[in-house]
Amino acid sequence: MDIKHAKEYIYWLYYQYLLITCCYVLEPWEQSMFHTIFITVFAMVVYTAYVFIPIHIHLAFEFFSQLFGDQCESTVAIMN
Amino acid sequence: MGSYNYLGFAETGANVLKTVADELQHYGTGVCSSRQEMGNLDKHVELENLVARFLDVEAAMVFGMGFATNSMNIPALVGKGCLILSDELNHTSLVLGARLSGATIRVFKHNNMQSLEKLLRDAIACGQPRSHRAWKKILILVEGIYSMEGSIVRLPEIVALKKRYKAYLYLDEAHSIGAVGPTGRGIVEYFGMNPEDVDVLMGTFTKSFGAAGGYIAGKKELVDFLRTHSHSAVYATSMCPPVAEQIIRAMKCVMGLDGTTQGLQRVRQLGENTRYFRRRLHEMGFIIYGNDDSPVVPLLLYMPGKIGAFSRHMLDKNIGVVVVGFPATPITESRARFCVSASHTREMLDTVLNALDELGDFLQLKYSRHSRSSRPELYDETSFELED
């Protein structure tokens, strides 16, 4: 019963996706083409996010800490 | 829920249509001639007198086709050197008639009186485009109920503007004749105004009277002018006699001349059905356009992908609906248009409303952000009029 419930829910989600992207009106072969392109683009986005976001966040953190760190040191120097 | 059968006269019972069958035997099916040549039958004269009496005007003229009534008579009334001010959302027949006439056309925003007044003032102050002479005529084209929005025209304000700036008013009552007003006489009665204030009253018999054809009514000079100068009168075949008899039967029923109160009951039933349907749809959380009293109920679907899905699911439940998309409406505002009828019973409306409820949850159509409560008295805003 739960599996059936889950399957129906997933089918409903797939139906909503078809409606929102207007794939509902396309022919079956046009739908397959759209699905292929969409999944390819989505996979590329996920891969890029997985590979590059941690490195970029690390670099940005270093850049900003260096900026504020330098500022503190310079004010200390002037006061002396 | 999609037919224009507002008063339920599109019935098929044999004894109801007895007079129509008699006329069919007597006159035959078609006239095969234009009004001016040989096509002027006594049925047409009887029908025209009845229409004039129904609308409380001096005279009327009937034509075989509703679309042609608009597109062929506007060129007869205005020409080059005249100005036409037409509403944004006018029907194609009005737009075609305006373009065929050769007059200058300016469009004002839908039901927006400030826009119309600004256009009128500019037109009178500046005159014709290059020569700056005064316009020969200024004609305002509006419809009684707009078929895609369900909104009702602001007639009192337009008549006040028309009188102040000395323009003429052409009112197309295709959907509103028979459907609004306490006794079904249309928009003019709904607002309690004098029919003499509107210069040209036009309407069709397709919607509320279950027949075909159109009429133009107004002062006697106007109708006599149109009898000689209209394209439809000279070239188009006249209305066929069985259809004329159906209109006579329906109109006599609405006016109460056949001795029963059935006509008035139908008009009241239509009003009740309209209010009930709109109230329930609003409570369920759908977005609907239009005035509370108009029997045309557009339900917004917004996504073009949902148009086909909505129509097919409703057909699976044995309910036929009309769905509208681009180019009749803006592409992002596709809608399903319901036409409430006097022959719908409460059970039929409840069936449709339950199906809509289910379908609204399945297709995610309940876009309204109002919090849904079961008591309607809590709402203070009861109509979503398309106002700019």
Coordinates of N, CA and C in Angstrom, one line a residue, chain B residues 172-387:
Chain B
D172 N -22.5 46.5 -28.4 CA -22.7 45.2 -29.0 C -23.1 44.2 -27.8
E173 N -24.4 43.9 -27.8 CA -24.9 43.1 -26.7 C -24.9 41.6 -27.0
A174 N -23.9 41.1 -27.7 CA -24.0 39.7 -28.1 C -24.3 38.7 -27.0
H175 N -23.5 38.9 -25.9 CA -23.6 38.0 -24.8 C -24.6 38.4 -23.7
S176 N -24.9 39.7 -23.7 CA -25.7 40.2 -22.6 C -27.2 40.3 -22.8
I177 N -27.6 40.3 -24.1 CA -29.1 40.4 -24.3 C -29.7 39.1 -23.8
G178 N -30.8 39.2 -23.1 CA -31.4 38.0 -22.5 C -30.7 37.4 -21.3
A179 N -29.5 37.8 -21.0 CA -28.7 37.1 -20.0 C -28.6 38.0 -18.7
V180 N -28.6 39.3 -18.8 CA -28.5 40.2 -17.7 C -29.7 41.1 -17.6
G181 N -29.9 41.7 -16.5 CA -31.1 42.6 -16.4 C -32.2 41.8 -15.7
P182 N -33.0 42.5 -14.9 CA -34.1 41.9 -14.2 C -35.1 41.1 -15.0
T183 N -35.4 41.6 -16.2 CA -36.3 40.9 -17.1 C -35.6 40.4 -18.4
G184 N -34.2 40.5 -18.4 CA -33.5 39.9 -19.5 C -33.4 40.8 -20.7
R185 N -33.6 42.2 -20.5 CA -33.5 43.1 -21.6 C -32.1 43.6 -21.9
G186 N -31.1 43.0 -21.2 CA -29.7 43.4 -21.5 C -29.1 44.4 -20.6
I187 N -28.0 44.9 -21.0 CA -27.2 45.8 -20.2 C -27.9 47.1 -19.9
V188 N -28.6 47.6 -20.8 CA -29.3 48.9 -20.6 C -30.3 48.8 -19.4
E189 N -30.9 47.6 -19.3 CA -31.9 47.5 -18.2 C -31.1 47.2 -16.9
Y190 N -30.0 46.5 -17.1 CA -29.2 46.1 -15.9 C -28.8 47.4 -15.1
F191 N -28.4 48.4 -15.9 CA -28.0 49.7 -15.2 C -29.2 50.6 -15.0
G192 N -30.3 50.2 -15.5 CA -31.5 51.1 -15.3 C -31.5 52.3 -16.1
M193 N -30.9 52.2 -17.4 CA -30.8 53.4 -18.2 C -31.8 53.5 -19.3
N194 N -31.9 54.6 -20.0 CA -32.8 54.8 -21.0 C -32.2 54.2 -22.3
P195 N -32.9 53.4 -23.1 CA -32.3 52.9 -24.3 C -32.1 53.9 -25.4
E196 N -32.7 55.1 -25.2 CA -32.4 56.2 -26.2 C -31.1 56.8 -26.0
D197 N -30.4 56.5 -24.9 CA -29.1 57.1 -24.7 C -28.0 56.4 -25.5
V198 N -28.3 55.1 -25.9 CA -27.3 54.4 -26.7 C -27.8 54.6 -28.2
D199 N -26.9 55.0 -29.0 CA -27.3 55.4 -30.4 C -27.6 54.1 -31.2
V200 N -26.7 53.1 -31.1 CA -26.9 51.9 -31.9 C -26.8 50.7 -31.0
L201 N -27.9 50.0 -30.9 CA -27.9 48.8 -30.1 C -27.8 47.6 -31.0
M202 N -26.8 46.8 -30.8 CA -26.6 45.7 -31.7 C -26.6 44.5 -30.8
G203 N -27.1 43.3 -31.3 CA -27.0 42.1 -30.6 C -27.1 40.9 -31.5
T204 N -27.0 39.7 -30.9 CA -27.1 38.5 -31.7 C -28.1 37.6 -31.0
F205 N -28.7 36.8 -31.9 CA -29.7 35.8 -31.3 C -29.1 34.5 -31.1
T206 N -27.8 34.4 -31.3 CA -27.1 33.1 -31.2 C -27.1 32.6 -29.8
K207 N -26.9 33.5 -28.8 CA -26.5 33.1 -27.5 C -27.7 32.8 -26.6
S208 N -28.6 33.8 -26.3 CA -29.6 33.6 -25.4 C -30.9 33.0 -26.1
F209 N -31.1 33.2 -27.4 CA -32.3 32.8 -28.0 C -32.2 31.5 -28.7
G210 N -31.1 30.9 -28.8 CA -30.9 29.6 -29.4 C -31.2 29.6 -30.9
A211 N -30.8 30.6 -31.6 CA -31.1 30.7 -33.0 C -29.8 31.2 -33.7
A212 N -29.9 31.9 -34.8 CA -28.8 32.5 -35.4 C -29.1 33.9 -35.9
G213 N -28.2 34.7 -36.1 CA -28.5 36.0 -36.7 C -28.2 37.1 -35.7
G214 N -28.3 38.4 -36.2 CA -28.1 39.5 -35.4 C -29.1 40.6 -35.7
Y215 N -29.1 41.6 -34.8 CA -30.0 42.7 -35.1 C -29.3 44.0 -34.8
I216 N -29.9 45.1 -35.4 CA -29.4 46.5 -35.0 C -30.7 47.2 -34.7
A217 N -30.7 47.9 -33.6 CA -31.9 48.6 -33.2 C -31.5 50.0 -32.8
G218 N -32.5 50.9 -32.9 CA -32.2 52.3 -32.5 C -33.3 53.2 -33.1
K219 N -33.0 54.4 -33.4 CA -34.0 55.3 -33.9 C -34.5 54.9 -35.3
K220 N -35.7 55.4 -35.7 CA -36.2 54.9 -37.0 C -35.4 55.4 -38.1
E221 N -34.8 56.6 -38.1 CA -34.0 57.1 -39.2 C -32.8 56.2 -39.4
L222 N -32.2 55.8 -38.2 CA -31.0 55.0 -38.3 C -31.3 53.7 -39.1
V223 N -32.4 53.0 -38.6 CA -32.7 51.7 -39.2 C -33.1 51.8 -40.7
D224 N -33.9 52.9 -41.0 CA -34.2 53.1 -42.4 C -33.0 53.4 -43.3
F225 N -32.0 54.1 -42.7 CA -30.8 54.3 -43.4 C -30.1 53.0 -43.7
L226 N -30.0 52.1 -42.6 CA -29.3 50.9 -42.8 C -30.0 50.0 -43.8
R227 N -31.3 50.1 -43.9 CA -32.0 49.2 -44.8 C -31.6 49.5 -46.2
T228 N -31.2 50.7 -46.5 CA -30.8 51.0 -47.9 C -29.3 50.9 -48.1
H229 N -28.5 51.3 -47.0 CA -27.1 51.4 -47.2 C -26.3 50.3 -46.7
S230 N -26.8 49.3 -46.0 CA -26.0 48.2 -45.4 C -25.7 47.2 -46.5
H231 N -24.5 46.7 -46.4 CA -24.0 45.6 -47.3 C -24.8 44.4 -47.1
S232 N -25.2 44.1 -45.9 CA -26.0 42.8 -45.6 C -27.3 42.9 -46.3
A233 N -27.9 44.1 -46.3 CA -29.3 44.2 -46.8 C -29.3 44.0 -48.3
V234 N -28.2 44.5 -48.9 CA -28.1 44.5 -50.4 C -27.6 43.1 -51.0
Y235 N -26.6 42.6 -50.3 CA -25.9 41.4 -50.9 C -26.1 40.1 -50.2
A236 N -26.4 40.2 -48.9 CA -26.5 38.9 -48.1 C -27.9 38.4 -48.1
T237 N -28.0 37.1 -48.1 CA -29.3 36.5 -48.0 C -29.9 36.8 -46.6
S238 N -31.2 36.9 -46.6 CA -31.9 37.3 -45.3 C -32.1 36.0 -44.5
M239 N -32.5 36.3 -43.3 CA -32.6 35.2 -42.3 C -33.7 34.2 -42.7
C240 N -33.5 32.9 -42.5 CA -34.5 31.9 -43.0 C -35.6 31.8 -42.0
P241 N -36.8 31.6 -42.5 CA -38.1 31.7 -41.7 C -38.1 30.8 -40.5
P242 N -37.7 29.5 -40.5 CA -37.8 28.7 -39.3 C -36.9 29.3 -38.2
V243 N -35.7 29.9 -38.5 CA -34.9 30.5 -37.5 C -35.6 31.7 -36.9
A244 N -36.3 32.5 -37.8 CA -37.0 33.7 -37.4 C -38.1 33.3 -36.4
E245 N -38.8 32.1 -36.7 CA -39.8 31.7 -35.9 C -39.3 31.3 -34.5
Q246 N -38.1 30.6 -34.5 CA -37.6 30.2 -33.2 C -37.3 31.5 -32.4
I247 N -36.8 32.5 -33.0 CA -36.5 33.7 -32.2 C -37.8 34.3 -31.7
I248 N -38.8 34.3 -32.6 CA -40.1 34.9 -32.1 C -40.6 34.1 -31.0
R249 N -40.5 32.8 -31.0 CA -41.0 32.0 -29.9 C -40.2 32.3 -28.6
A250 N -38.9 32.3 -28.8 CA -38.1 32.5 -27.6 C -38.3 33.9 -27.0
M251 N -38.4 34.9 -27.9 CA -38.6 36.3 -27.4 C -40.0 36.4 -26.7
K252 N -41.0 35.8 -27.3 CA -42.3 35.9 -26.7 C -42.3 35.3 -25.3
C253 N -41.5 34.2 -25.2 CA -41.4 33.5 -23.9 C -40.8 34.4 -22.9
V254 N -39.7 35.0 -23.3 CA -39.0 35.9 -22.3 C -39.8 37.1 -22.0
M255 N -40.6 37.7 -22.9 CA -41.4 38.8 -22.6 C -42.6 38.5 -21.9
G256 N -43.0 37.2 -21.9 CA -44.2 36.8 -21.2 C -45.4 36.9 -22.0
L257 N -45.3 37.0 -23.4 CA -46.4 37.2 -24.2 C -47.2 35.9 -24.5
D258 N -46.5 34.7 -24.2 CA -47.2 33.5 -24.5 C -48.1 33.1 -23.3
G259 N -48.2 34.0 -22.3 CA -49.1 33.7 -21.2 C -48.5 33.0 -20.0
T260 N -47.2 32.5 -20.1 CA -46.7 31.9 -18.9 C -45.6 32.8 -18.3
T261 N -45.1 32.5 -17.1 CA -44.0 33.2 -16.6 C -42.7 32.5 -16.8
Q262 N -42.7 31.6 -17.8 CA -41.5 30.7 -17.9 C -40.3 31.6 -18.3
G263 N -40.5 32.6 -19.1 CA -39.3 33.4 -19.5 C -38.7 34.1 -18.3
L264 N -39.5 34.7 -17.5 CA -39.0 35.4 -16.3 C -38.3 34.4 -15.3
Q265 N -38.9 33.2 -15.2 CA -38.3 32.2 -14.4 C -36.9 31.8 -14.9
R266 N -36.8 31.7 -16.2 CA -35.5 31.3 -16.8 C -34.5 32.4 -16.5
V267 N -34.8 33.7 -16.6 CA -33.9 34.8 -16.4 C -33.5 34.7 -14.9
R268 N -34.4 34.5 -14.0 CA -34.1 34.5 -12.6 C -33.2 33.3 -12.3
Q269 N -33.5 32.1 -12.9 CA -32.7 30.9 -12.6 C -31.3 31.1 -13.1
L270 N -31.1 31.8 -14.3 CA -29.8 32.1 -14.8 C -29.0 33.0 -13.8
G271 N -29.7 34.0 -13.2 CA -29.0 34.8 -12.3 C -28.6 34.1 -11.0
E272 N -29.5 33.2 -10.5 CA -29.1 32.4 -9.3 C -28.0 31.5 -9.6
N273 N -28.1 30.8 -10.8 CA -27.0 29.8 -11.1 C -25.6 30.5 -11.2
T274 N -25.7 31.7 -11.9 CA -24.4 32.5 -12.0 C -23.8 32.8 -10.7
R275 N -24.6 33.3 -9.8 CA -24.1 33.8 -8.5 C -23.6 32.6 -7.7
Y276 N -24.3 31.5 -7.7 CA -23.9 30.3 -7.0 C -22.6 29.8 -7.5
F277 N -22.5 29.6 -8.8 CA -21.3 29.1 -9.4 C -20.1 29.9 -9.1
R278 N -20.2 31.2 -9.3 CA -19.1 32.1 -9.1 C -18.7 32.0 -7.6
R279 N -19.7 32.0 -6.7 CA -19.3 32.0 -5.3 C -18.6 30.8 -4.9
R280 N -19.0 29.6 -5.4 CA -18.4 28.4 -5.0 C -17.0 28.3 -5.6
L281 N -16.8 28.8 -6.9 CA -15.5 28.7 -7.5 C -14.5 29.6 -6.7
H282 N -15.0 30.8 -6.3 CA -14.2 31.7 -5.5 C -13.8 31.0 -4.2
E283 N -14.7 30.4 -3.6 CA -14.4 29.7 -2.3 C -13.4 28.6 -2.4
M284 N -13.5 27.9 -3.5 CA -12.6 26.8 -3.7 C -11.1 27.3 -3.9
G285 N -11.0 28.5 -4.3 CA -9.6 29.0 -4.5 C -9.1 29.1 -5.9
F286 N -10.0 29.1 -6.9 CA -9.6 29.4 -8.3 C -9.6 30.9 -8.5
I287 N -8.9 31.3 -9.5 CA -8.9 32.7 -9.9 C -9.9 32.8 -11.1
I288 N -10.9 33.6 -10.9 CA -11.9 33.8 -12.0 C -12.0 35.3 -12.3
Y289 N -12.2 35.6 -13.5 CA -12.3 37.0 -13.9 C -13.8 37.4 -14.0
G290 N -14.0 38.7 -14.1 CA -15.4 39.1 -14.5 C -16.2 39.6 -13.4
N291 N -17.3 40.3 -13.8 CA -18.3 40.8 -12.9 C -19.1 39.7 -12.3
D292 N -19.6 39.9 -11.1 CA -20.3 38.9 -10.4 C -21.6 38.5 -11.0
D293 N -22.2 39.3 -11.9 CA -23.5 39.0 -12.5 C -23.3 38.4 -13.9
S294 N -22.1 38.3 -14.4 CA -22.1 37.9 -15.8 C -22.0 36.3 -15.9
P295 N -22.8 35.7 -16.8 CA -22.8 34.3 -16.9 C -21.6 33.7 -17.5
V296 N -20.7 34.5 -18.0 CA -19.5 34.0 -18.6 C -18.4 34.0 -17.5
V297 N -17.9 32.8 -17.2 CA -17.0 32.6 -16.1 C -15.7 32.1 -16.6
P298 N -14.6 33.0 -16.8 CA -13.3 32.5 -17.2 C -12.5 32.1 -16.0
L299 N -12.0 30.8 -16.0 CA -11.2 30.3 -14.9 C -9.8 30.3 -15.4
L300 N -8.9 30.9 -14.7 CA -7.5 31.1 -15.3 C -6.7 29.8 -15.1
L301 N -6.1 29.4 -16.2 CA -5.2 28.2 -16.1 C -3.7 28.6 -16.1
Y302 N -3.4 29.8 -16.7 CA -2.1 30.4 -16.8 C -1.0 29.6 -17.6
M303 N -0.9 28.3 -17.4 CA 0.2 27.5 -18.1 C -0.4 27.0 -19.4
P304 N 0.3 27.2 -20.5 CA -0.2 26.7 -21.8 C -0.2 25.2 -21.8
G305 N 0.7 24.5 -21.0 CA 0.7 23.1 -21.0 C -0.6 22.5 -20.4
K306 N -1.2 23.3 -19.5 CA -2.4 22.7 -18.7 C -3.6 22.8 -19.5
I307 N -3.6 23.5 -20.7 CA -4.9 23.7 -21.4 C -5.4 22.3 -21.9
G308 N -4.5 21.6 -22.6 CA -5.0 20.3 -23.1 C -5.3 19.3 -22.0
A309 N -4.5 19.3 -20.9 CA -4.7 18.4 -19.8 C -6.0 18.6 -19.2
F310 N -6.4 19.9 -18.9 CA -7.6 20.3 -18.3 C -8.8 19.8 -19.1
S311 N -8.7 20.1 -20.4 CA -9.9 19.7 -21.3 C -10.0 18.2 -21.4
R312 N -8.9 17.5 -21.5 CA -9.1 16.0 -21.6 C -9.6 15.4 -20.3
H313 N -9.1 15.9 -19.1 CA -9.5 15.3 -17.9 C -11.0 15.6 -17.7
M314 N -11.5 16.8 -18.0 CA -12.9 17.1 -17.8 C -13.7 16.2 -18.8
L315 N -13.2 15.9 -20.0 CA -14.0 15.1 -20.9 C -14.0 13.7 -20.4
D316 N -13.0 13.2 -19.7 CA -13.0 11.9 -19.1 C -14.2 11.8 -18.1
K317 N -14.4 12.9 -17.4 CA -15.5 12.9 -16.4 C -16.8 13.3 -17.1
N318 N -16.9 13.3 -18.4 CA -18.1 13.6 -19.2 C -18.6 15.0 -19.0
I319 N -17.7 15.9 -18.8 CA -18.1 17.3 -18.8 C -17.3 18.0 -19.9
G320 N -18.0 18.7 -20.8 CA -17.4 19.4 -21.9 C -17.1 20.8 -21.6
V321 N -15.9 21.2 -21.7 CA -15.6 22.6 -21.4 C -14.8 23.2 -22.6
V322 N -14.8 24.6 -22.6 CA -14.1 25.3 -23.6 C -12.9 25.8 -23.0
V323 N -11.7 25.5 -23.6 CA -10.5 26.1 -23.1 C -9.9 27.0 -24.2
V324 N -9.3 28.1 -23.7 CA -8.9 29.1 -24.6 C -7.4 29.4 -24.4
G325 N -6.6 29.5 -25.5 CA -5.3 29.9 -25.3 C -4.9 31.0 -26.3
F326 N -3.6 31.2 -26.6 CA -3.2 32.2 -27.5 C -3.7 31.8 -28.9
P327 N -4.1 32.7 -29.8 CA -4.1 34.1 -29.7 C -5.4 34.8 -29.2
A328 N -6.3 34.0 -28.8 CA -7.5 34.7 -28.3 C -7.3 35.4 -27.0
T329 N -6.3 34.9 -26.2 CA -6.0 35.6 -24.9 C -4.5 35.8 -25.0
P330 N -3.9 36.6 -24.1 CA -2.5 36.7 -24.0 C -1.9 35.3 -23.6
I331 N -0.7 35.1 -24.1 CA -0.1 33.7 -24.0 C 0.0 33.2 -22.6
T332 N 0.3 34.1 -21.7 CA 0.5 33.6 -20.3 C -0.9 33.5 -19.6
E333 N -2.0 33.9 -20.2 CA -3.2 34.0 -19.4 C -4.2 33.1 -20.1
S334 N -3.9 31.8 -20.3 CA -4.9 30.9 -20.9 C -5.9 30.6 -19.9
R335 N -7.1 30.3 -20.3 CA -8.2 30.1 -19.4 C -9.2 29.0 -19.9
A336 N -10.0 28.6 -19.0 CA -11.1 27.7 -19.3 C -12.4 28.6 -19.1
R337 N -13.2 28.6 -20.1 CA -14.4 29.5 -20.1 C -15.7 28.7 -19.9
F338 N -16.3 29.0 -18.8 CA -17.6 28.3 -18.5 C -18.7 29.2 -18.8
C339 N -19.8 28.7 -19.4 CA -21.0 29.5 -19.7 C -22.2 28.9 -18.9
V340 N -22.6 29.6 -17.9 CA -23.7 29.1 -17.0 C -25.0 29.2 -17.8
S341 N -25.9 28.3 -17.6 CA -27.1 28.3 -18.3 C -28.3 28.2 -17.4
A342 N -29.5 28.7 -17.8 CA -30.7 28.6 -17.0 C -31.1 27.2 -16.9
S343 N -30.8 26.3 -17.8 CA -31.2 25.0 -17.8 C -30.3 24.1 -17.0
H344 N -29.3 24.6 -16.4 CA -28.5 23.8 -15.5 C -29.2 23.7 -14.1
T345 N -29.3 22.5 -13.6 CA -29.9 22.3 -12.3 C -28.8 22.4 -11.3
R346 N -29.2 22.5 -10.0 CA -28.2 22.6 -8.9 C -27.3 21.3 -8.9
E347 N -27.9 20.2 -9.2 CA -27.1 18.9 -9.1 C -26.0 18.9 -10.2
M348 N -26.4 19.4 -11.4 CA -25.4 19.5 -12.5 C -24.3 20.4 -12.1
L349 N -24.6 21.6 -11.5 CA -23.6 22.5 -11.1 C -22.7 21.9 -10.0
D350 N -23.3 21.2 -9.1 CA -22.5 20.5 -8.0 C -21.6 19.5 -8.6
T351 N -22.1 18.7 -9.6 CA -21.2 17.7 -10.2 C -20.0 18.4 -10.8
V352 N -20.2 19.4 -11.6 CA -19.1 20.1 -12.2 C -18.2 20.7 -11.2
L353 N -18.8 21.3 -10.1 CA -17.9 21.9 -9.1 C -17.1 20.9 -8.4
N354 N -17.6 19.7 -8.1 CA -16.8 18.6 -7.5 C -15.7 18.2 -8.4
A355 N -16.0 18.0 -9.7 CA -15.0 17.6 -10.6 C -13.9 18.6 -10.7
L356 N -14.3 19.9 -10.6 CA -13.3 21.0 -10.7 C -12.4 21.0 -9.5
D357 N -13.0 20.7 -8.3 CA -12.3 20.6 -7.1 C -11.2 19.6 -7.2
E358 N -11.6 18.4 -7.6 CA -10.6 17.3 -7.8 C -9.5 17.7 -8.7
L359 N -9.9 18.2 -9.9 CA -9.0 18.5 -10.9 C -8.1 19.7 -10.5
G360 N -8.6 20.6 -9.7 CA -7.8 21.7 -9.3 C -6.7 21.3 -8.4
D361 N -6.9 20.2 -7.6 CA -5.9 19.7 -6.7 C -4.9 18.9 -7.6
F362 N -5.4 18.1 -8.5 CA -4.5 17.3 -9.3 C -3.6 18.1 -10.2
L363 N -4.1 19.1 -10.9 CA -3.3 19.9 -11.8 C -2.7 21.2 -11.2
Q364 N -3.0 21.4 -9.9 CA -2.5 22.5 -9.2 C -3.0 23.8 -9.8
L365 N -4.3 24.0 -9.8 CA -4.9 25.2 -10.5 C -5.4 26.2 -9.5
K366 N -5.3 25.9 -8.2 CA -5.9 26.8 -7.2 C -5.0 27.8 -6.8
Y367 N -4.8 28.8 -7.7 CA -3.8 29.8 -7.6 C -4.1 30.9 -6.6
S368 N -5.4 31.0 -6.1 CA -5.7 32.1 -5.3 C -5.0 32.2 -4.0
R369 N -4.6 33.3 -3.6 CA -3.9 33.4 -2.3 C -4.8 33.7 -1.2
H370 N -6.1 33.9 -1.4 CA -7.0 34.1 -0.4 C -7.0 32.9 0.5
S371 N -7.1 33.1 1.8 CA -7.3 31.9 2.7 C -8.7 31.4 2.5
R372 N -8.8 30.0 2.3 CA -10.1 29.5 2.0 C -10.8 29.2 3.3
S373 N -12.0 29.7 3.4 CA -12.8 29.4 4.6 C -14.1 28.9 4.1
S374 N -14.9 28.2 4.9 CA -16.1 27.7 4.4 C -17.3 28.7 4.6
R375 N -17.0 29.8 5.2 CA -18.1 30.8 5.3 C -17.9 31.9 4.4
P376 N -18.7 32.1 3.4 CA -18.5 33.2 2.4 C -18.6 34.6 2.9
E377 N -19.3 34.8 4.0 CA -19.5 36.2 4.5 C -18.2 36.9 4.9
L378 N -17.2 36.1 5.0 CA -15.9 36.8 5.5 C -15.2 37.5 4.4
Y379 N -15.6 37.2 3.1 CA -14.9 37.9 2.0 C -15.5 39.3 1.9
D380 N -14.6 40.3 1.6 CA -15.2 41.6 1.3 C -15.0 41.9 -0.2
E381 N -14.0 41.2 -0.9 CA -13.9 41.5 -2.3 C -14.5 40.3 -3.0
T382 N -15.5 40.6 -3.8 CA -16.2 39.4 -4.5 C -16.1 39.4 -6.0
S383 N -15.3 40.3 -6.6 CA -15.2 40.2 -8.0 C -13.7 40.5 -8.4
F384 N -13.2 39.8 -9.4 CA -11.9 40.1 -9.9 C -12.0 40.8 -11.2
E385 N -12.4 42.1 -11.2 CA -12.6 42.8 -12.4 C -11.2 43.1 -13.0
L386 N -11.1 43.0 -14.3 CA -9.8 43.3 -14.9 C -9.7 44.8 -15.1
E387 N -9.1 45.4 -14.1 CA -9.0 46.9 -14.1 C -7.5 47.3 -14.3

